[in-house]
Coordinates of C-alpha atoms in Angstrom, one line a residue:
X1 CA 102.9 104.3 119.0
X2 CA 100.7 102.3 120.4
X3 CA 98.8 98.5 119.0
X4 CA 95.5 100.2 118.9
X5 CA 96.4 102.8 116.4
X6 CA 98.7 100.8 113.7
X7 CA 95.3 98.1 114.0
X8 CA 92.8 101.2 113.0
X9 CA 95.1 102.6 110.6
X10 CA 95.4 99.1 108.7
X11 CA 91.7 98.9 109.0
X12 CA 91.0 102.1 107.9
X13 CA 93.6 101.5 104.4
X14 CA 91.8 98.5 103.6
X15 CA 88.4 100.4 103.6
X16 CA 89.8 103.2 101.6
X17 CA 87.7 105.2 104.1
X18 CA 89.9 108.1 105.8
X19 CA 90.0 108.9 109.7
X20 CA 93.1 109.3 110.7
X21 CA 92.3 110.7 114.6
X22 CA 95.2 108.7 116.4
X23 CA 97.2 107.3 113.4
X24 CA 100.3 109.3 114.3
X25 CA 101.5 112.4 116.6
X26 CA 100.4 115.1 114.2
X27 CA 97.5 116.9 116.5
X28 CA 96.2 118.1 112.7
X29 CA 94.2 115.0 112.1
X30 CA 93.3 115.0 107.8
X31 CA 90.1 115.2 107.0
X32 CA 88.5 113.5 103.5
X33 CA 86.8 114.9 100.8
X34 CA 85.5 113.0 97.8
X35 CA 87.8 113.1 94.4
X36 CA 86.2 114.9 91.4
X37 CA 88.0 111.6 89.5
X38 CA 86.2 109.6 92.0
X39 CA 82.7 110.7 91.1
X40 CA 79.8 107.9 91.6
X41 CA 82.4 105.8 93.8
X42 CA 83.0 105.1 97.4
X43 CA 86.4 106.6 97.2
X44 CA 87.5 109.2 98.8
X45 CA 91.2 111.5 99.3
X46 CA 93.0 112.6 102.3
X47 CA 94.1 115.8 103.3
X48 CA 97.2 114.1 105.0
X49 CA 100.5 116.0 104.1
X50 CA 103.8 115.0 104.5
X51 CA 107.2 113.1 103.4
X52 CA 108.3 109.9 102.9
X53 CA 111.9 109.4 102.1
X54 CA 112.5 105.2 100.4
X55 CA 115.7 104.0 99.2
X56 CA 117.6 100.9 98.8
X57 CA 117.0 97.8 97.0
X58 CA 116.2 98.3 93.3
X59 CA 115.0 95.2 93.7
X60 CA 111.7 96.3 96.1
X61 CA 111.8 99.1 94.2
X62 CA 108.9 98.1 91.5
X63 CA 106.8 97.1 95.1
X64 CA 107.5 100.2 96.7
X65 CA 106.6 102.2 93.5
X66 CA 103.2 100.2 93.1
X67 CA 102.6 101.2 96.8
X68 CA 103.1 104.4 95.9
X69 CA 101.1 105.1 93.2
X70 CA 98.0 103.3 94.7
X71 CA 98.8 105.0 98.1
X72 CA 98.7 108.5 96.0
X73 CA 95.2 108.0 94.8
X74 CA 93.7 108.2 98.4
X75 CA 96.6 110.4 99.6
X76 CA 97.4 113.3 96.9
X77 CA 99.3 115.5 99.4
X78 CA 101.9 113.0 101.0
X79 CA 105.0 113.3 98.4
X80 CA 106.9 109.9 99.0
X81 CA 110.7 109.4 97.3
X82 CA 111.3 105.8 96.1
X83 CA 115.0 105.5 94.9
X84 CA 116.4 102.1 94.2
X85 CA 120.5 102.5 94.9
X86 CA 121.1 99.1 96.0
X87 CA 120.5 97.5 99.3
X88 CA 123.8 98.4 101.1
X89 CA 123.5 102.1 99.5
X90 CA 119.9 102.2 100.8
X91 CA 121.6 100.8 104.5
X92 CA 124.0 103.3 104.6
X93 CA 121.3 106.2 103.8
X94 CA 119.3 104.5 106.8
X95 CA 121.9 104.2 109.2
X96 CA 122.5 107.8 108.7
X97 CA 119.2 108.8 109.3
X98 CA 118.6 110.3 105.9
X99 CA 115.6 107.9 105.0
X100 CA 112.6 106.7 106.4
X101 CA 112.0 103.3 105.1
X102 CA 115.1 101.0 103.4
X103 CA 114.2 98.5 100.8
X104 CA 116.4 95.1 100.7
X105 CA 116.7 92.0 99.0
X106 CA 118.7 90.5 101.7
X107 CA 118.5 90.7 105.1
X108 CA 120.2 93.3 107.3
X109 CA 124.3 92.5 107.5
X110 CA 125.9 92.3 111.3
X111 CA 127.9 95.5 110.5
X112 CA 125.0 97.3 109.3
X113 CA 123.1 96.2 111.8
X114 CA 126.0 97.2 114.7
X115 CA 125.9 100.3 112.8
X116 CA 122.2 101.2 113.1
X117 CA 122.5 100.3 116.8
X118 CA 125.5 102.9 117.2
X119 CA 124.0 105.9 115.5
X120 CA 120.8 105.2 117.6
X121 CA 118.4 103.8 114.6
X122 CA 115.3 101.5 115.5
X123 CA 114.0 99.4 113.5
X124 CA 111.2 97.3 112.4
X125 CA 111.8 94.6 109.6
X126 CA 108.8 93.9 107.8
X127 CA 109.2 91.1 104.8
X128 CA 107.1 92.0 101.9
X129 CA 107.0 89.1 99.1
X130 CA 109.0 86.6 97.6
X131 CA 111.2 86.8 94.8
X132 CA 113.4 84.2 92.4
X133 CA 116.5 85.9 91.3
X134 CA 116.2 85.4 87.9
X135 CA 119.5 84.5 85.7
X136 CA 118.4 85.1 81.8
X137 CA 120.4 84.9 78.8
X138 CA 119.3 86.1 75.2
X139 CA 116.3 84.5 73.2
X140 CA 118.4 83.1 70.3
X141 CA 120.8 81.2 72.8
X142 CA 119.4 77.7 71.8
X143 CA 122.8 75.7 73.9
X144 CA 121.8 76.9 77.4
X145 CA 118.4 75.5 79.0
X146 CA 119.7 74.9 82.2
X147 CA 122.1 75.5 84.8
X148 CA 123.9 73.6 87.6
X149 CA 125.5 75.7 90.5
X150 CA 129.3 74.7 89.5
X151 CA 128.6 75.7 85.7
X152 CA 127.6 79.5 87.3
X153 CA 130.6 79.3 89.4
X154 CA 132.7 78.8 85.9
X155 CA 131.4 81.8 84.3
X156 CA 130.9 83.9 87.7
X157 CA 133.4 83.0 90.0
X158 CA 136.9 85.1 89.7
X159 CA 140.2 83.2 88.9
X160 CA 140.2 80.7 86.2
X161 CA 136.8 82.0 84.9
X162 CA 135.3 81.0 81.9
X163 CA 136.0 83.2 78.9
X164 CA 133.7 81.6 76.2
X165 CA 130.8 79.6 76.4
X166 CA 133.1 76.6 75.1
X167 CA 135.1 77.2 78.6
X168 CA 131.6 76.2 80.7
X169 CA 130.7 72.9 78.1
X170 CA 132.6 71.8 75.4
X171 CA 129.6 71.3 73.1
X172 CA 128.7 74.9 73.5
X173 CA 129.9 78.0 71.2
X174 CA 133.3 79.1 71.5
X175 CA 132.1 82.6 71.5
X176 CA 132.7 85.4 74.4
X177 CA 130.5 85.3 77.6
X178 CA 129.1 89.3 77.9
X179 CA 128.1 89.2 81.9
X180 CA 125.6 92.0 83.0
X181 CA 125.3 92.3 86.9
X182 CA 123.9 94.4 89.3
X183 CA 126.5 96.6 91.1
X184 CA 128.5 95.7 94.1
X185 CA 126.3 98.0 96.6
X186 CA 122.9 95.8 95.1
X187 CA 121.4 92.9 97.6
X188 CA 121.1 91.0 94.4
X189 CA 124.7 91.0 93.9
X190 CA 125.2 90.2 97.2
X191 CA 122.8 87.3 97.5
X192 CA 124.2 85.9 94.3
X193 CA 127.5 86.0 95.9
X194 CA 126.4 83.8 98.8
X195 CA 124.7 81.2 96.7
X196 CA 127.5 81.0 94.4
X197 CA 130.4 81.3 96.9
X198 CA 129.3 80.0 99.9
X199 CA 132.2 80.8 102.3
X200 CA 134.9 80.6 100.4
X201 CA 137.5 82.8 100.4
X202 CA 136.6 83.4 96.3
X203 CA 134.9 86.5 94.9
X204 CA 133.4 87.2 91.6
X205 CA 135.3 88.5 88.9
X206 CA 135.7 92.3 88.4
X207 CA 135.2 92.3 84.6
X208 CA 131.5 92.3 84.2
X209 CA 129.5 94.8 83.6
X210 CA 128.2 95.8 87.2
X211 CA 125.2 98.5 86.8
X212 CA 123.0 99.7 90.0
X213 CA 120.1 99.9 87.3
X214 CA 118.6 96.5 86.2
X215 CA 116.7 97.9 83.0
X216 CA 120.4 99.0 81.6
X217 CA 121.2 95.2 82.8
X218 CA 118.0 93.8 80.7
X219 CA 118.6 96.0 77.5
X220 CA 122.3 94.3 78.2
X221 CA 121.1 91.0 77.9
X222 CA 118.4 91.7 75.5
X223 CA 121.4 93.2 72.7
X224 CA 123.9 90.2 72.9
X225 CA 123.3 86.3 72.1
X226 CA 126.1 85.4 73.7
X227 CA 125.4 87.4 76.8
X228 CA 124.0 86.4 80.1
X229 CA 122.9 88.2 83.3
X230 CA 120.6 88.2 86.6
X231 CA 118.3 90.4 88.9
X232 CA 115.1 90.1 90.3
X233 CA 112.4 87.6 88.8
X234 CA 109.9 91.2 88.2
X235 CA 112.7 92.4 85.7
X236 CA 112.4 89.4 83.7
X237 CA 108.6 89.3 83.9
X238 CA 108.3 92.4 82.1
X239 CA 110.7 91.7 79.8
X240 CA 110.1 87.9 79.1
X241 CA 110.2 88.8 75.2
X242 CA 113.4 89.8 74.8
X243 CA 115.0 87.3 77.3
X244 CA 115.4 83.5 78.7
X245 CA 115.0 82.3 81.5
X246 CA 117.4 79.9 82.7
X247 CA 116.2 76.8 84.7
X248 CA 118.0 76.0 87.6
X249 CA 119.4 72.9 88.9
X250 CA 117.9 71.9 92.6
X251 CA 121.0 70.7 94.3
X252 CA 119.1 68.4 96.9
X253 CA 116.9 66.6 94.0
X254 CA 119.3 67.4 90.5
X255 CA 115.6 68.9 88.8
X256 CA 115.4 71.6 87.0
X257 CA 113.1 74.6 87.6
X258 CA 112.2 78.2 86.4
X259 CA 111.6 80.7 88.6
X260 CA 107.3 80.2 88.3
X261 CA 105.2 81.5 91.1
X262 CA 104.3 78.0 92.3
X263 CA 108.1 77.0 92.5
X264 CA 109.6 80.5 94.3
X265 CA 106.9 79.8 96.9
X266 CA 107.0 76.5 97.4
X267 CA 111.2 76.6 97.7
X268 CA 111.9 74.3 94.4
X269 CA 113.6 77.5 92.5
X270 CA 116.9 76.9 94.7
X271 CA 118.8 78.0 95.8
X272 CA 117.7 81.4 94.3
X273 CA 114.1 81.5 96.2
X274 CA 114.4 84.5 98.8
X275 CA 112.4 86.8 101.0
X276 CA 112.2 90.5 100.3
X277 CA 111.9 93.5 103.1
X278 CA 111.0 97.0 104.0
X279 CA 112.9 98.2 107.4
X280 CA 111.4 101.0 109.0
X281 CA 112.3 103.5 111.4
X282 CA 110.8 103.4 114.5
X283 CA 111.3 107.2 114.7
X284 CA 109.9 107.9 112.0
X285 CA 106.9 106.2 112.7
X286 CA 104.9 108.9 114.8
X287 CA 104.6 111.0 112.3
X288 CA 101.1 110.3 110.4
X289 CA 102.1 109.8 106.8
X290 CA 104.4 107.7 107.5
X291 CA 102.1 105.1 110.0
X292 CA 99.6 105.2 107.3
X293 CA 102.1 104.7 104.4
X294 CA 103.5 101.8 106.2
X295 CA 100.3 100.2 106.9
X296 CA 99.2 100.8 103.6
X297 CA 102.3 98.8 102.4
X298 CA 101.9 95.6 104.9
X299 CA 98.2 95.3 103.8
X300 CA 98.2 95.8 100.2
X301 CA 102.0 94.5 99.2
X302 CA 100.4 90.8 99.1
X303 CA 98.2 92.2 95.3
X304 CA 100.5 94.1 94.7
X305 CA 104.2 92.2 94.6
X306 CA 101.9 90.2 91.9
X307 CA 101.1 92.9 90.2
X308 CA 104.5 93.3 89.5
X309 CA 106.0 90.1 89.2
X310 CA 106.8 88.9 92.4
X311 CA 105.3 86.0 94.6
X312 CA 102.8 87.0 97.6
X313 CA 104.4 85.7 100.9
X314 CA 102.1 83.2 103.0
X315 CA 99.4 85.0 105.1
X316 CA 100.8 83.8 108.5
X317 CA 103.6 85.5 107.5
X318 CA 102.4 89.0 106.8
X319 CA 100.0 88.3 110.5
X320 CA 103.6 88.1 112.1
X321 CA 104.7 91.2 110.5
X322 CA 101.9 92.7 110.9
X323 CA 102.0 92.1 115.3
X324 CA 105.2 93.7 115.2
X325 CA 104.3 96.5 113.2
X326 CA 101.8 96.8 115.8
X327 CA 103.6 96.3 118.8
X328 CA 106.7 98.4 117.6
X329 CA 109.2 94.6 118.1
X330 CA 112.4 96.1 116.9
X331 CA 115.4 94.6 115.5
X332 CA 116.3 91.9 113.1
X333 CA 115.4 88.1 112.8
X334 CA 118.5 87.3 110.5
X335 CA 121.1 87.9 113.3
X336 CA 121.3 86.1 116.5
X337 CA 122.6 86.9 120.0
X338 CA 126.6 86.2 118.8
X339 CA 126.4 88.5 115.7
X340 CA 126.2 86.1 113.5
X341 CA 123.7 86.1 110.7
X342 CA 120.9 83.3 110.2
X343 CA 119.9 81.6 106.8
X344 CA 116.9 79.6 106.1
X345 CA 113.1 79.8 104.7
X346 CA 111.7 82.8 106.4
X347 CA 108.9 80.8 107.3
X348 CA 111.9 79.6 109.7
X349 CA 113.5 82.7 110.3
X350 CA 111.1 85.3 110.9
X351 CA 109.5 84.0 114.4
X352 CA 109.3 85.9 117.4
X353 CA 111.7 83.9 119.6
X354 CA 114.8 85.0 116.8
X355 CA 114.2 88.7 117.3
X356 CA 117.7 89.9 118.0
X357 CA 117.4 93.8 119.3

C-alpha cells in the first residue's frame, strides 16, 4: 500500500466522486453509475464489491454504524458487519484473524498486543472521537447530583460495598442500589475499572448486572429510581429523557462537570474523558473495500461521532492518523518499548516518537 493511494482514496471519499484505479490490489477497478435515488444530484454509486468484517467495542459501535450507513449510499455492493461484543471480545476476534477492523474504547492491552504480534497481525491504530463515559441514574433520583470518585468506589468497588444509597451518604434513601454495567469483556468496563481502582489489588463487585448490550443497560436504569449505571456518553444522549446524568467531581480542582461536548474536549469531565479507536489490519488493507471503507471512516468520523453523541477529536489529531494511515506506521502508541502501557491525553500519547511496533 503505498501514501499515494490512501491520499486519492481520501480525496476521492470526500468528493463523493468514484475512481477507485489504485485504491487497493483488486485489478477490477469499480466503475460509477448515477443512483436512480440520486436523480438531479452530484452523487453517484460504486460498483465496488466486497466484505468488511467490524467488531468490538459497543461503544464505537453507533460510529461505525453511522459510517456504515453513509458509506452504503455511495457503496451499495460492499456488505460491511458491525458487531459490538465488547472491546476485549472484538481483540480476541482480531488477534485471530477473523475481523478486519476492531473497535475499542481503550487502548490495545500489552497481552493483546503480544498476542497480535505472535499470530502475525499488523496493525494500524487510528483514534476516532472522544467520548465521556457517562454514569446516569433515574430521573426521579432528586438526592444524587453529583459524584466524588470515593463515593463510586463505595457503591462499585467489591468488599464492603455499599448496599443502599444510605451506605454512600447518610442523608440519602435507605433504599437498595440496582447497578447496571457493561460486561466484563466491554472497554467501558474496563476503563471504569482503571479510573475507579487505580492499581489496587481491588476489583469490582460481582453482583451487578453486567450486560454486553448498553440499550438493556439504559432500559435498566430507565425502570428503577433507585438504580444507577454507566456506558458511553452517545447512550445517554439518546436517551437523556429517561435518565440523569451525574456530574462528576474533578479531582485536581473539586468542580463538578457533566459530560458536555465543551468539557469531554477540553479534559474537565475527569477522569472519565477518553479517546476512542478503530485498529486495522494491515493485511486487510490491500483489498479495495476495505482501503476505501477505512478512508471513508478517518475523513468523515469527525460529523459523524457528533452525529451520534460523541465529541470530534482535534484536527491535528485526525492529520496524525491520517499520515499513518497513509504510510502504513504500525503498532500501538499506548505501550512503550518495556511492555508497559501509557496513560495520558491522546494529544500526548498518540505522537509519532511513542509508536511501539
Amino acid at each position: 500500500m503505498t501514501g499515494k493511494r490512501t491520499i486519492g482514496c481520501i480525496a476521492l471519499a470526500s468528493s463523493l466522486l468514484i475512481g477507485f484505479s489504485g485504491c487497493g490490489s483488486k485489478s477490477d477497478a469499480p466503475t460509477t453509475t448515477e443512483s436512480a435515488a440520486e436523480s438531479g444530484s452530484t452523487a453517484a454509486v460504486s460498483n465496488l464489491t466486497g466484505t468488511i468484517k467490524i467488531n468490538g467495542s459497543s461503544t464505537v459501535q453507533p460510529i461505525a454504524n453511522a459510517v456504515k450507513e453513509e458509506f452504503a449510499k455511495l457503496y451499495p455492493n460492499v456488505n460491511v458487519s458491525v458487531d459490538g461484543k465488547g472491546t476485549g471480545n472484538g481483540f480476541k476476534m482480531f488477534q485471530d484473524k477473523e475481523t478486519d477492523i476492531s473497535d475499542a474504547s481503550r487502548p490495545i492491552k500489552p497481552g493483546e498486543f503480544e498476542a497480535c504480534k505472535a499470530n502475525g497481525v499488523e496493525f494500524i491504530e487510528i483514534p476516532v472521537a472522544y467520548d465521556g463515559l457517562t454514569i446516569v441514574v433515574h430521573p426521579k433520583n432528586d438526592w444524587v447530583k453529583s459524584m466524588t470518585i470515593e463515593q463510586l468506589q463505595k457503591i462499585f468497588v467489591a468488599g464492603d460495598a455499599a448496599k443502599q444509597w444510605s451506605d454512600v451518604d447518610a442523608s440519602w434513601p435507605a433504599e437498595k442500589i440496582e447497578i447496571f454495567s457493561p460486561g466484563t469483556g466491554s472497554g467501558t468496563y474496563d476503563y471504569f475499572r482503571e479510573v475507579v481502582i487505580g492499581k489496587s489489588d481491588s476489583s469490582l463487585r460481582n453482583d451487578m448486572n453486567l450486560n454486553e448490550d448498553d440499550n438493556v443497560l439504559v432500559n435498566g436504569v430507565a425502570g428503577n429510581p433507585y438504580a444507577i449505571g454507566f456506558f458511553g456518553v452517545a447512550y445517554y444522549e439518546e436517551s437523556k429523557d429517561k435518565l440523569k446524568a451525574v456530574e462528576i467531581v474533578n479531582p485536581k480542582d473539586d468542580k463538578a462537570y457533566l459530560p458536555t461536548p465543551e468539557n469531554i474536549a477540553s479534559g474537565t469531565y475527569a477522569p472519565f474523558s477518553r479517546p476512542l479507536f478503530i485498529y486495522v489490519s494491515t493485511a486487510s488493507l490491500p483489498r479495495a473495500e476495505i482501503a476505501t471503507f477505512v478512508s471513508y471512516f478517518l475523513e468523515n468520523a469527525p460529523s459523524l461521532c457528533e452525529r451520534v453523541g460523541y465529541v470530534r477529536l482535534p484536527d491535528e489529531i485526525m492529520q496524525r492518523a491520517a499520515k499513518n494511515l497513509d504510510e502504513e506506521n504500525t503498532g500501538t502508541h499506548y505501550i512503550d518499548g518495556e511492555g508497559n502501557s501509557r496513560s495520558g491525553a491522546v494529544a500526548d500519547i498518540y505522537q509519532p516518537e511513542n509508536l511501539t511496533k
